């Protein structure tokens, strides 16, 4: 993967670091999947190059537990074994059958807080934000329901739009909260609105001197909920943040493909009625934030998309009628390409739960296969399957990685079955856990075999 130096002159515009690891949401399913991603990075010797870990929901539970265990290579090996045992037990029963849950009947005590107590008892043991490691920096992403914006817990404290004036760099201020429990930050990141009430962050207790403004003006309590409401990958923290931006990205996406919806199903009606009764006001706010998020993203991409699509349409139209493409159009195209060079040198390893080996191979960009062929690392051929990809590769290092990836992928009984694994925090059967782990592991090895630049 490219180093920070690969960003050339752009490094001054954004204080980027080396490799950023994004761990998506998805409950215990995501935590097991991310275990395979971490194991793959450990196998490749890439962990020392990870400088930021950005997590959401189930990914935040994994990131917090990993941070407590220690994120160095030797400590990570021990963590992977212990975390596997934790995932087989699950978190829900530990939360439900505990003294903390019995206390949930008291005023201002919720099941979410009981889940946080279970996280703390199982592996965090009173860890606070100031005890998070300096490197890699760990960022636990939440949704601030008051504003519909991302909130970020880290060693530096808590930050979100409106929590004080923006700094000169353009980033949101980070208010120190050294004694805040990591367990509460993790459970806030994982508090999906159905059944798990938000974690309240009270201004008087944690940032009494902060000048709240914009959408937070006049608010005394911030309601923190599942980070996946706004962005479930955790990648935006690595792409856009001026304090945690990175050059190269490893994105571990444990999201599944939704089954088609059949309206009128009586069982669905009963289930939805029961779920809505648990937290109707929070679900209404959840829908509002989701809608506003989509609108914001559409506004941000509308201008760029309209320019790109217009240029493409014009080039295609001129090509169809045999017209020469004029110099002005060429100039606009070159300007567009110049604006895109801000990401030159950035590499992405995108690890997806919903990906079969053959889909991985068939979706490889032709430009990368051409680069490998030009470098003598592979022979040119038709669109490869996963098995034929290995046969086309000439470089021994890449071939060894693909051999191991093929072996790992073949150990998974059914890729489609992984889509049905629950997103809750219940325990996972050992075969299911192993399949989720291997599904991420083979992709890390295969993606690095194709996109990695640092062969020995």
mmCIF file of C-alpha atoms in Angstrom, residues 173-308:
data_model
loop_
_atom_site.group_PDB
_atom_site.id
_atom_site.type_symbol
_atom_site.label_atom_id
_atom_site.label_comp_id
_atom_site.label_asym_id
_atom_site.label_seq_id
_atom_site.Cartn_x
_atom_site.Cartn_y
_atom_site.Cartn_z
ATOM 1 C CA UNK A 173 -13.171 21.195 18.384
ATOM 2 C CA UNK A 174 -12.369 18.137 20.481
ATOM 3 C CA UNK A 175 -13.476 18.658 24.057
ATOM 4 C CA UNK A 176 -11.333 16.632 26.492
ATOM 5 C CA UNK A 177 -13.295 14.031 28.466
ATOM 6 C CA UNK A 178 -10.454 11.952 29.931
ATOM 7 C CA UNK A 179 -12.609 10.151 32.502
ATOM 8 C CA UNK A 180 -15.437 9.156 30.169
ATOM 9 C CA UNK A 181 -15.914 5.348 30.083
ATOM 10 C CA UNK A 182 -14.982 3.715 26.776
ATOM 11 C CA UNK A 183 -17.796 1.209 27.415
ATOM 12 C CA UNK A 184 -20.386 3.994 27.218
ATOM 13 C CA UNK A 185 -18.817 5.390 24.056
ATOM 14 C CA UNK A 186 -18.868 1.920 22.459
ATOM 15 C CA UNK A 187 -22.444 1.136 23.477
ATOM 16 C CA UNK A 188 -23.593 4.563 22.257
ATOM 17 C CA UNK A 189 -22.032 3.745 18.882
ATOM 18 C CA UNK A 190 -23.935 0.436 18.896
ATOM 19 C CA UNK A 191 -27.286 1.661 20.296
ATOM 20 C CA UNK A 192 -29.571 0.910 17.353
ATOM 21 C CA UNK A 193 -32.774 2.869 18.047
ATOM 22 C CA UNK A 194 -35.006 -0.227 18.142
ATOM 23 C CA UNK A 195 -34.960 -1.296 21.777
ATOM 24 C CA UNK A 196 -31.744 0.486 22.794
ATOM 25 C CA UNK A 197 -32.313 4.033 23.968
ATOM 26 C CA UNK A 198 -29.673 6.695 23.250
ATOM 27 C CA UNK A 199 -26.883 7.435 25.707
ATOM 28 C CA UNK A 200 -27.339 10.935 27.102
ATOM 29 C CA UNK A 201 -24.289 13.164 27.239
ATOM 30 C CA UNK A 202 -25.069 15.968 29.671
ATOM 31 C CA UNK A 203 -23.452 19.307 29.108
ATOM 32 C CA UNK A 204 -23.287 20.197 32.803
ATOM 33 C CA UNK A 205 -21.348 17.017 33.607
ATOM 34 C CA UNK A 206 -18.872 16.855 30.713
ATOM 35 C CA UNK A 207 -18.461 20.223 28.951
ATOM 36 C CA UNK A 208 -20.059 22.967 31.075
ATOM 37 C CA UNK A 209 -17.935 25.738 29.545
ATOM 38 C CA UNK A 210 -18.488 24.803 25.905
ATOM 39 C CA UNK A 211 -20.379 27.307 23.777
ATOM 40 C CA UNK A 212 -22.904 25.228 21.886
ATOM 41 C CA UNK A 213 -23.983 26.795 18.628
ATOM 42 C CA UNK A 214 -25.706 26.094 15.338
ATOM 43 C CA UNK A 215 -28.004 23.057 15.607
ATOM 44 C CA UNK A 216 -26.908 22.449 19.219
ATOM 45 C CA UNK A 217 -27.557 25.968 20.514
ATOM 46 C CA UNK A 218 -29.544 25.817 23.757
ATOM 47 C CA UNK A 219 -29.234 22.037 24.159
ATOM 48 C CA UNK A 220 -28.307 20.727 27.587
ATOM 49 C CA UNK A 221 -28.342 16.998 26.723
ATOM 50 C CA UNK A 222 -26.924 15.328 23.615
ATOM 51 C CA UNK A 223 -28.676 12.071 22.652
ATOM 52 C CA UNK A 224 -26.070 9.686 21.197
ATOM 53 C CA UNK A 225 -27.215 6.721 19.133
ATOM 54 C CA UNK A 226 -25.955 4.160 16.612
ATOM 55 C CA UNK A 227 -23.261 5.657 14.390
ATOM 56 C CA UNK A 228 -24.628 3.674 11.459
ATOM 57 C CA UNK A 229 -27.654 5.965 11.244
ATOM 58 C CA UNK A 230 -25.468 8.553 9.535
ATOM 59 C CA UNK A 231 -22.657 6.427 8.077
ATOM 60 C CA UNK A 232 -22.298 2.715 8.748
ATOM 61 C CA UNK A 233 -18.804 2.146 7.338
ATOM 62 C CA UNK A 234 -16.809 4.601 9.436
ATOM 63 C CA UNK A 235 -14.937 5.538 6.267
ATOM 64 C CA UNK A 236 -15.955 9.213 6.168
ATOM 65 C CA UNK A 237 -13.938 9.820 9.330
ATOM 66 C CA UNK A 238 -10.868 8.624 7.411
ATOM 67 C CA UNK A 239 -11.698 10.431 4.169
ATOM 68 C CA UNK A 240 -12.892 13.851 5.287
ATOM 69 C CA UNK A 241 -11.642 14.543 8.785
ATOM 70 C CA UNK A 242 -8.767 17.002 9.054
ATOM 71 C CA UNK A 243 -7.519 15.351 12.227
ATOM 72 C CA UNK A 244 -7.914 11.660 11.331
ATOM 73 C CA UNK A 245 -7.681 11.638 7.539
ATOM 74 C CA UNK A 246 -5.506 8.929 6.018
ATOM 75 C CA UNK A 247 -3.927 8.211 2.658
ATOM 76 C CA UNK A 248 -4.677 4.499 2.295
ATOM 77 C CA UNK A 249 -7.871 2.818 3.458
ATOM 78 C CA UNK A 250 -8.814 -0.670 4.555
ATOM 79 C CA UNK A 251 -12.613 -0.782 4.798
ATOM 80 C CA UNK A 252 -14.148 -3.830 6.475
ATOM 81 C CA UNK A 253 -17.831 -3.801 5.501
ATOM 82 C CA UNK A 254 -20.021 -6.351 7.313
ATOM 83 C CA UNK A 255 -23.250 -5.019 5.822
ATOM 84 C CA UNK A 256 -25.583 -7.551 4.219
ATOM 85 C CA UNK A 257 -27.906 -7.494 1.238
ATOM 86 C CA UNK A 258 -31.496 -6.908 2.333
ATOM 87 C CA UNK A 259 -34.122 -9.429 1.341
ATOM 88 C CA UNK A 260 -37.036 -8.136 -0.701
ATOM 89 C CA UNK A 261 -39.932 -6.762 1.354
ATOM 90 C CA UNK A 262 -43.356 -8.343 1.074
ATOM 91 C CA UNK A 263 -45.987 -5.874 2.299
ATOM 92 C CA UNK A 264 -49.005 -7.330 3.978
ATOM 93 C CA UNK A 265 -47.209 -10.156 5.753
ATOM 94 C CA UNK A 266 -49.098 -10.493 9.094
ATOM 95 C CA UNK A 267 -46.020 -11.619 11.001
ATOM 96 C CA UNK A 268 -44.110 -8.559 9.804
ATOM 97 C CA UNK A 269 -47.014 -6.354 10.881
ATOM 98 C CA UNK A 270 -47.025 -7.785 14.414
ATOM 99 C CA UNK A 271 -43.244 -7.541 14.716
ATOM 100 C CA UNK A 272 -43.122 -3.957 13.470
ATOM 101 C CA UNK A 273 -45.964 -2.926 15.784
ATOM 102 C CA UNK A 274 -44.084 -4.378 18.752
ATOM 103 C CA UNK A 275 -40.808 -2.746 17.755
ATOM 104 C CA UNK A 276 -42.431 0.634 17.212
ATOM 105 C CA UNK A 277 -43.914 0.420 20.692
ATOM 106 C CA UNK A 278 -40.459 0.172 22.255
ATOM 107 C CA UNK A 279 -39.239 3.601 21.231
ATOM 108 C CA UNK A 280 -41.645 5.464 18.912
ATOM 109 C CA UNK A 281 -40.175 8.946 19.345
ATOM 110 C CA UNK A 282 -36.624 7.716 18.731
ATOM 111 C CA UNK A 283 -37.725 5.820 15.595
ATOM 112 C CA UNK A 284 -39.405 8.958 14.270
ATOM 113 C CA UNK A 285 -36.201 10.920 14.804
ATOM 114 C CA UNK A 286 -34.236 8.065 13.242
ATOM 115 C CA UNK A 287 -36.319 8.368 10.053
ATOM 116 C CA UNK A 288 -35.821 12.142 9.970
ATOM 117 C CA UNK A 289 -32.035 11.868 10.371
ATOM 118 C CA UNK A 290 -31.810 9.165 7.683
ATOM 119 C CA UNK A 291 -33.802 11.301 5.248
ATOM 120 C CA UNK A 292 -31.721 14.400 5.990
ATOM 121 C CA UNK A 293 -28.510 12.399 5.559
ATOM 122 C CA UNK A 294 -29.520 11.232 2.090
ATOM 123 C CA UNK A 295 -30.488 14.781 1.110
ATOM 124 C CA UNK A 296 -27.140 16.158 2.322
ATOM 125 C CA UNK A 297 -25.171 13.574 0.377
ATOM 126 C CA UNK A 298 -27.199 14.219 -2.761
ATOM 127 C CA UNK A 299 -26.582 17.966 -2.487
ATOM 128 C CA UNK A 300 -22.849 17.379 -2.021
ATOM 129 C CA UNK A 301 -22.552 15.153 -5.086
ATOM 130 C CA UNK A 302 -25.128 16.858 -7.325
ATOM 131 C CA UNK A 303 -22.804 19.429 -8.907
ATOM 132 C CA UNK A 304 -19.908 17.028 -9.487
ATOM 133 C CA UNK A 305 -22.195 14.335 -10.849
ATOM 134 C CA UNK A 306 -23.951 16.775 -13.180
ATOM 135 C CA UNK A 307 -20.632 18.022 -14.591
ATOM 136 C CA UNK A 308 -19.242 14.525 -15.075
#
